[in-house]
C-alpha cells in the first residue's frame, strides 16, 4: 500500500483461476481486457447482484476494527466458443485469507446490508404464471445493534422505493394489487438478507455485514472487551 506507484482507486478482484487467463480473454469494445472489466463493473455498480471494491476501500476494511473484507470473484466462461470474463459471487476475507464465498442471491443480501444496493430491478412472482418487475429507485438500510456483555441483537430497518417496470398479469392495477406487489418485494428482500446472514453466521462465521461496525460505533468502550472474539459473537 505504501508503494508510490499504487493507484488506490483501482478495482480489486479475487480468482481461483490463473490471473493471466483472466487478462488474456477477448475484448469486445476496449483495447485491454482490464479496461473492459472496469468498464463493465462501473456500468453494473447499481445492480445488486454484483459488488465492487476499490483498493482504498479494501484497506479501510482490513485495517479497521474488524479485519474482515470482501471481494468480487472473477472467472472465465465459454460464450459461443470464446472465453469471456464473468463475475461469480463474492469472496469473504477473514484476517487476510479467503474463508468462503457468497453466491449471487447472497451477494444481493450483502449489498442490502451494506447500503450498496442503489438500483437495479427486483422480479417477484404473484403465482406460477404472474411475474412483476420493480425498478429500485432508492434503498436504505438502518442497523441498530444492542450489545449486552457478549450477547448481541440487531434490528434491521430496510426501506425501498421503486417503480413498476414490467407486469405480466392481466389484473387491474389498484391499491390492493400494489400492496400485494409491495409485500412480495418485501418478503424477497428479507429472504436475501436472511440467506446472507445465515451463511455468514453459521457457515463462514465471519462478519462483513456492517453489524459489527455499527456495534463498534455505538459501543466504543465495550468494544475493547469483545473485539478479539467478535466473529464468534456475531
mmCIF file of C-alpha atoms in Angstrom:
data_model
loop_
_atom_site.group_PDB
_atom_site.id
_atom_site.type_symbol
_atom_site.label_atom_id
_atom_site.label_comp_id
_atom_site.label_asym_id
_atom_site.label_seq_id
_atom_site.Cartn_x
_atom_site.Cartn_y
_atom_site.Cartn_z
ATOM 1 C CA UNK A 1 0.000 0.000 0.000
ATOM 2 C CA UNK A 2 2.880 2.382 0.628
ATOM 3 C CA UNK A 3 4.317 1.910 -2.854
ATOM 4 C CA UNK A 4 4.273 5.269 -4.630
ATOM 5 C CA UNK A 5 3.043 3.686 -7.882
ATOM 6 C CA UNK A 6 -0.056 2.099 -6.365
ATOM 7 C CA UNK A 7 -3.361 3.537 -7.588
ATOM 8 C CA UNK A 8 -5.709 3.304 -4.629
ATOM 9 C CA UNK A 9 -8.789 3.792 -6.805
ATOM 10 C CA UNK A 10 -8.060 0.579 -8.745
ATOM 11 C CA UNK A 11 -10.630 -2.214 -8.518
ATOM 12 C CA UNK A 12 -9.677 -5.452 -6.798
ATOM 13 C CA UNK A 13 -10.826 -8.961 -7.711
ATOM 14 C CA UNK A 14 -10.092 -12.454 -6.476
ATOM 15 C CA UNK A 15 -9.966 -15.538 -8.687
ATOM 16 C CA UNK A 16 -9.418 -19.255 -8.312
ATOM 17 C CA UNK A 17 -8.034 -19.338 -11.870
ATOM 18 C CA UNK A 18 -4.734 -18.166 -13.290
ATOM 19 C CA UNK A 19 -4.915 -14.335 -13.455
ATOM 20 C CA UNK A 20 -3.153 -14.465 -16.831
ATOM 21 C CA UNK A 21 -6.150 -16.347 -18.248
ATOM 22 C CA UNK A 22 -8.469 -13.631 -16.954
ATOM 23 C CA UNK A 23 -6.437 -10.847 -18.548
ATOM 24 C CA UNK A 24 -5.988 -12.736 -21.831
ATOM 25 C CA UNK A 25 -9.669 -13.011 -22.710
ATOM 26 C CA UNK A 26 -11.021 -11.464 -25.899
ATOM 27 C CA UNK A 27 -12.367 -7.923 -25.698
ATOM 28 C CA UNK A 28 -15.455 -6.520 -27.379
ATOM 29 C CA UNK A 29 -15.029 -2.756 -27.092
ATOM 30 C CA UNK A 30 -11.837 -1.863 -25.258
ATOM 31 C CA UNK A 31 -8.201 -2.370 -26.239
ATOM 32 C CA UNK A 32 -7.316 -4.017 -22.928
ATOM 33 C CA UNK A 33 -9.302 -6.715 -21.137
ATOM 34 C CA UNK A 34 -8.590 -4.994 -17.796
ATOM 35 C CA UNK A 35 -10.133 -1.759 -19.103
ATOM 36 C CA UNK A 36 -13.171 -3.677 -20.332
ATOM 37 C CA UNK A 37 -13.621 -5.383 -16.950
ATOM 38 C CA UNK A 38 -13.542 -1.993 -15.214
ATOM 39 C CA UNK A 39 -15.969 -0.515 -17.760
ATOM 40 C CA UNK A 40 -18.413 -3.394 -17.249
ATOM 41 C CA UNK A 41 -18.142 -3.140 -13.475
ATOM 42 C CA UNK A 42 -18.850 0.587 -13.495
ATOM 43 C CA UNK A 43 -21.930 0.013 -15.631
ATOM 44 C CA UNK A 44 -23.236 -2.607 -13.189
ATOM 45 C CA UNK A 45 -22.343 -0.798 -9.961
ATOM 46 C CA UNK A 46 -26.013 -0.090 -9.295
ATOM 47 C CA UNK A 47 -27.077 -3.712 -9.832
ATOM 48 C CA UNK A 48 -27.337 -5.530 -6.518
ATOM 49 C CA UNK A 49 -26.153 -8.887 -7.894
ATOM 50 C CA UNK A 50 -22.610 -7.523 -8.188
ATOM 51 C CA UNK A 51 -20.302 -5.882 -5.714
ATOM 52 C CA UNK A 52 -17.260 -3.756 -6.445
ATOM 53 C CA UNK A 53 -14.348 -2.936 -4.166
ATOM 54 C CA UNK A 54 -11.603 -0.403 -4.799
ATOM 55 C CA UNK A 55 -8.197 -0.780 -3.234
ATOM 56 C CA UNK A 56 -8.630 2.030 -0.711
ATOM 57 C CA UNK A 57 -11.980 0.516 0.361
ATOM 58 C CA UNK A 58 -10.327 -2.873 0.874
ATOM 59 C CA UNK A 59 -7.556 -1.389 3.038
ATOM 60 C CA UNK A 60 -10.146 0.535 5.053
ATOM 61 C CA UNK A 61 -11.936 -2.737 5.809
ATOM 62 C CA UNK A 62 -8.960 -4.921 6.749
ATOM 63 C CA UNK A 63 -7.295 -2.168 8.777
ATOM 64 C CA UNK A 64 -10.492 -1.287 10.652
ATOM 65 C CA UNK A 65 -11.849 -2.601 13.964
ATOM 66 C CA UNK A 66 -12.896 -5.859 12.250
ATOM 67 C CA UNK A 67 -10.170 -7.178 9.899
ATOM 68 C CA UNK A 68 -12.671 -8.775 7.520
ATOM 69 C CA UNK A 69 -13.419 -7.807 3.943
ATOM 70 C CA UNK A 70 -14.999 -8.978 0.707
ATOM 71 C CA UNK A 71 -14.019 -9.002 -2.965
ATOM 72 C CA UNK A 72 -15.846 -9.870 -6.187
ATOM 73 C CA UNK A 73 -14.878 -13.265 -7.626
ATOM 74 C CA UNK A 74 -13.917 -13.166 -11.294
ATOM 75 C CA UNK A 75 -13.607 -16.173 -13.587
ATOM 76 C CA UNK A 76 -13.714 -17.141 -17.245
ATOM 77 C CA UNK A 77 -16.531 -18.945 -19.014
ATOM 78 C CA UNK A 78 -17.248 -20.031 -22.560
ATOM 79 C CA UNK A 79 -19.601 -17.944 -24.667
ATOM 80 C CA UNK A 80 -20.057 -19.089 -28.287
ATOM 81 C CA UNK A 81 -16.716 -20.861 -28.168
ATOM 82 C CA UNK A 82 -14.829 -17.870 -26.759
ATOM 83 C CA UNK A 83 -13.543 -17.350 -23.236
ATOM 84 C CA UNK A 84 -15.023 -14.281 -21.581
ATOM 85 C CA UNK A 85 -14.810 -12.922 -18.053
ATOM 86 C CA UNK A 86 -17.661 -13.238 -15.582
ATOM 87 C CA UNK A 87 -18.308 -12.046 -12.022
ATOM 88 C CA UNK A 88 -19.288 -15.085 -9.978
ATOM 89 C CA UNK A 89 -20.292 -14.152 -6.441
ATOM 90 C CA UNK A 90 -18.313 -12.604 -3.608
ATOM 91 C CA UNK A 91 -15.279 -13.853 -1.684
ATOM 92 C CA UNK A 92 -15.302 -13.414 2.092
ATOM 93 C CA UNK A 93 -11.940 -12.461 3.643
ATOM 94 C CA UNK A 94 -11.130 -13.093 7.302
ATOM 95 C CA UNK A 95 -7.742 -11.821 8.514
ATOM 96 C CA UNK A 96 -6.106 -11.829 5.059
ATOM 97 C CA UNK A 97 -7.495 -15.218 3.975
ATOM 98 C CA UNK A 98 -10.449 -16.167 1.804
ATOM 99 C CA UNK A 99 -12.656 -18.293 4.059
ATOM 100 C CA UNK A 100 -15.790 -18.675 1.942
ATOM 101 C CA UNK A 101 -17.938 -17.247 -0.823
ATOM 102 C CA UNK A 102 -21.407 -15.796 -1.312
ATOM 103 C CA UNK A 103 -23.472 -16.722 -4.350
ATOM 104 C CA UNK A 104 -25.464 -14.204 -6.398
ATOM 105 C CA UNK A 105 -28.545 -14.146 -4.128
ATOM 106 C CA UNK A 106 -26.346 -13.851 -1.033
ATOM 107 C CA UNK A 107 -24.431 -11.018 -2.688
ATOM 108 C CA UNK A 108 -27.739 -9.184 -3.130
ATOM 109 C CA UNK A 109 -28.347 -9.603 0.596
ATOM 110 C CA UNK A 110 -24.858 -8.311 1.372
ATOM 111 C CA UNK A 111 -25.367 -5.210 -0.757
ATOM 112 C CA UNK A 112 -28.671 -4.539 1.005
ATOM 113 C CA UNK A 113 -27.000 -4.867 4.407
ATOM 114 C CA UNK A 114 -24.137 -2.577 3.382
ATOM 115 C CA UNK A 115 -26.399 0.055 1.810
ATOM 116 C CA UNK A 116 -24.787 -0.601 -1.569
ATOM 117 C CA UNK A 117 -27.939 -1.746 -3.389
ATOM 118 C CA UNK A 118 -28.636 1.572 -5.062
ATOM 119 C CA UNK A 119 -30.514 0.396 -8.140
ATOM 120 C CA UNK A 120 -31.392 -2.440 -10.456
ATOM 121 C CA UNK A 121 -34.661 -4.327 -10.541
ATOM 122 C CA UNK A 122 -36.348 -6.975 -8.439
ATOM 123 C CA UNK A 123 -38.648 -9.559 -10.018
ATOM 124 C CA UNK A 124 -41.286 -11.221 -7.861
ATOM 125 C CA UNK A 125 -43.974 -13.830 -8.565
ATOM 126 C CA UNK A 126 -47.585 -13.499 -7.519
ATOM 127 C CA UNK A 127 -48.091 -17.136 -8.593
ATOM 128 C CA UNK A 128 -46.546 -19.651 -11.033
ATOM 129 C CA UNK A 129 -47.500 -17.604 -14.099
ATOM 130 C CA UNK A 130 -47.658 -13.981 -12.980
ATOM 131 C CA UNK A 131 -44.424 -12.068 -12.553
ATOM 132 C CA UNK A 132 -43.843 -8.438 -11.666
ATOM 133 C CA UNK A 133 -40.625 -6.446 -12.033
ATOM 134 C CA UNK A 134 -39.968 -3.417 -9.842
ATOM 135 C CA UNK A 135 -37.190 -0.949 -10.654
ATOM 136 C CA UNK A 136 -35.394 0.080 -7.465
ATOM 137 C CA UNK A 137 -35.050 3.845 -7.132
ATOM 138 C CA UNK A 138 -33.891 4.039 -3.528
ATOM 139 C CA UNK A 139 -32.897 1.501 -0.888
ATOM 140 C CA UNK A 140 -31.700 2.394 2.596
ATOM 141 C CA UNK A 141 -30.785 0.055 5.432
ATOM 142 C CA UNK A 142 -30.503 1.119 9.048
ATOM 143 C CA UNK A 143 -28.760 -1.216 11.522
ATOM 144 C CA UNK A 144 -29.383 -0.706 15.230
ATOM 145 C CA UNK A 145 -27.419 -3.205 17.378
ATOM 146 C CA UNK A 146 -27.798 -3.894 21.092
ATOM 147 C CA UNK A 147 -24.792 -5.335 22.934
ATOM 148 C CA UNK A 148 -25.213 -6.698 26.466
ATOM 149 C CA UNK A 149 -21.930 -8.249 27.597
ATOM 150 C CA UNK A 150 -21.226 -10.569 24.682
ATOM 151 C CA UNK A 151 -24.909 -11.011 23.783
ATOM 152 C CA UNK A 152 -25.785 -9.291 20.516
ATOM 153 C CA UNK A 153 -29.099 -8.369 18.968
ATOM 154 C CA UNK A 154 -29.512 -6.262 15.853
ATOM 155 C CA UNK A 155 -32.608 -4.559 14.482
ATOM 156 C CA UNK A 156 -32.586 -4.010 10.712
ATOM 157 C CA UNK A 157 -34.860 -1.484 9.050
ATOM 158 C CA UNK A 158 -34.883 -1.633 5.242
ATOM 159 C CA UNK A 159 -36.787 0.924 3.184
ATOM 160 C CA UNK A 160 -37.272 0.518 -0.570
ATOM 161 C CA UNK A 161 -38.724 2.920 -3.101
ATOM 162 C CA UNK A 162 -39.370 1.675 -6.618
ATOM 163 C CA UNK A 163 -41.471 1.952 -9.742
ATOM 164 C CA UNK A 164 -43.388 -0.712 -11.613
ATOM 165 C CA UNK A 165 -41.265 -1.849 -14.561
ATOM 166 C CA UNK A 166 -42.869 -4.992 -16.040
ATOM 167 C CA UNK A 167 -46.270 -6.510 -15.399
ATOM 168 C CA UNK A 168 -47.192 -9.859 -16.978
ATOM 169 C CA UNK A 169 -50.554 -10.098 -15.206
ATOM 170 C CA UNK A 170 -53.995 -9.242 -16.539
ATOM 171 C CA UNK A 171 -55.185 -7.828 -13.251
ATOM 172 C CA UNK A 172 -56.371 -4.292 -12.702
ATOM 173 C CA UNK A 173 -53.724 -2.148 -11.056
ATOM 174 C CA UNK A 174 -55.275 -0.786 -7.882
ATOM 175 C CA UNK A 175 -54.216 -0.116 -4.303
ATOM 176 C CA UNK A 176 -54.848 -3.705 -3.237
ATOM 177 C CA UNK A 177 -52.766 -5.088 -6.114
ATOM 178 C CA UNK A 178 -49.916 -2.648 -5.420
ATOM 179 C CA UNK A 179 -49.945 -3.629 -1.739
ATOM 180 C CA UNK A 180 -49.577 -7.275 -2.773
ATOM 181 C CA UNK A 181 -46.591 -6.446 -5.001
ATOM 182 C CA UNK A 182 -45.002 -4.412 -2.184
ATOM 183 C CA UNK A 183 -45.486 -7.343 0.180
ATOM 184 C CA UNK A 184 -43.786 -9.750 -2.236
ATOM 185 C CA UNK A 185 -40.842 -7.368 -2.794
ATOM 186 C CA UNK A 186 -40.507 -7.012 0.979
ATOM 187 C CA UNK A 187 -40.593 -10.788 1.502
ATOM 188 C CA UNK A 188 -37.997 -11.411 -1.211
ATOM 189 C CA UNK A 189 -35.661 -8.722 0.125
ATOM 190 C CA UNK A 190 -35.907 -10.204 3.602
ATOM 191 C CA UNK A 191 -35.204 -13.653 2.133
ATOM 192 C CA UNK A 192 -31.971 -12.414 0.518
ATOM 193 C CA UNK A 193 -30.817 -10.752 3.752
ATOM 194 C CA UNK A 194 -31.583 -13.846 5.838
ATOM 195 C CA UNK A 195 -29.745 -16.070 3.341
ATOM 196 C CA UNK A 196 -26.683 -13.845 3.638
ATOM 197 C CA UNK A 197 -26.735 -13.612 7.416
ATOM 198 C CA UNK A 198 -27.286 -17.366 7.754
ATOM 199 C CA UNK A 199 -24.260 -18.060 5.526
ATOM 200 C CA UNK A 200 -22.035 -15.546 7.306
ATOM 201 C CA UNK A 201 -23.100 -16.521 10.838
ATOM 202 C CA UNK A 202 -23.413 -20.299 10.622
ATOM 203 C CA UNK A 203 -21.163 -21.400 7.751
ATOM 204 C CA UNK A 204 -18.375 -18.864 7.179
ATOM 205 C CA UNK A 205 -18.537 -17.403 10.715
ATOM 206 C CA UNK A 206 -17.209 -14.048 9.563
ATOM 207 C CA UNK A 207 -18.865 -10.640 9.928
ATOM 208 C CA UNK A 208 -18.803 -8.461 6.817
ATOM 209 C CA UNK A 209 -22.437 -7.441 7.276
ATOM 210 C CA UNK A 210 -21.908 -3.975 8.743
ATOM 211 C CA UNK A 211 -23.461 -5.080 12.047
ATOM 212 C CA UNK A 212 -20.045 -5.187 13.720
ATOM 213 C CA UNK A 213 -19.067 -1.727 12.535
ATOM 214 C CA UNK A 214 -22.345 -0.268 13.808
ATOM 215 C CA UNK A 215 -21.780 -2.047 17.150
ATOM 216 C CA UNK A 216 -18.264 -0.589 17.343
ATOM 217 C CA UNK A 217 -19.614 2.916 16.693
ATOM 218 C CA UNK A 218 -22.401 2.577 19.246
ATOM 219 C CA UNK A 219 -20.367 0.866 21.997
ATOM 220 C CA UNK A 220 -16.748 2.071 21.632
ATOM 221 C CA UNK A 221 -15.848 1.326 25.268
ATOM 222 C CA UNK A 222 -17.418 -2.141 25.389
ATOM 223 C CA UNK A 223 -15.893 -2.947 22.007
ATOM 224 C CA UNK A 224 -12.437 -3.383 23.530
ATOM 225 C CA UNK A 225 -13.759 -6.329 25.562
ATOM 226 C CA UNK A 226 -15.341 -8.160 22.613
ATOM 227 C CA UNK A 227 -13.163 -7.223 19.635
ATOM 228 C CA UNK A 228 -10.942 -10.321 19.763
ATOM 229 C CA UNK A 229 -13.952 -12.678 19.767
ATOM 230 C CA UNK A 230 -16.255 -10.650 17.565
ATOM 231 C CA UNK A 231 -16.732 -13.268 14.819
ATOM 232 C CA UNK A 232 -17.822 -15.794 17.442
ATOM 233 C CA UNK A 233 -20.259 -13.298 18.985
ATOM 234 C CA UNK A 234 -21.595 -12.448 15.534
#
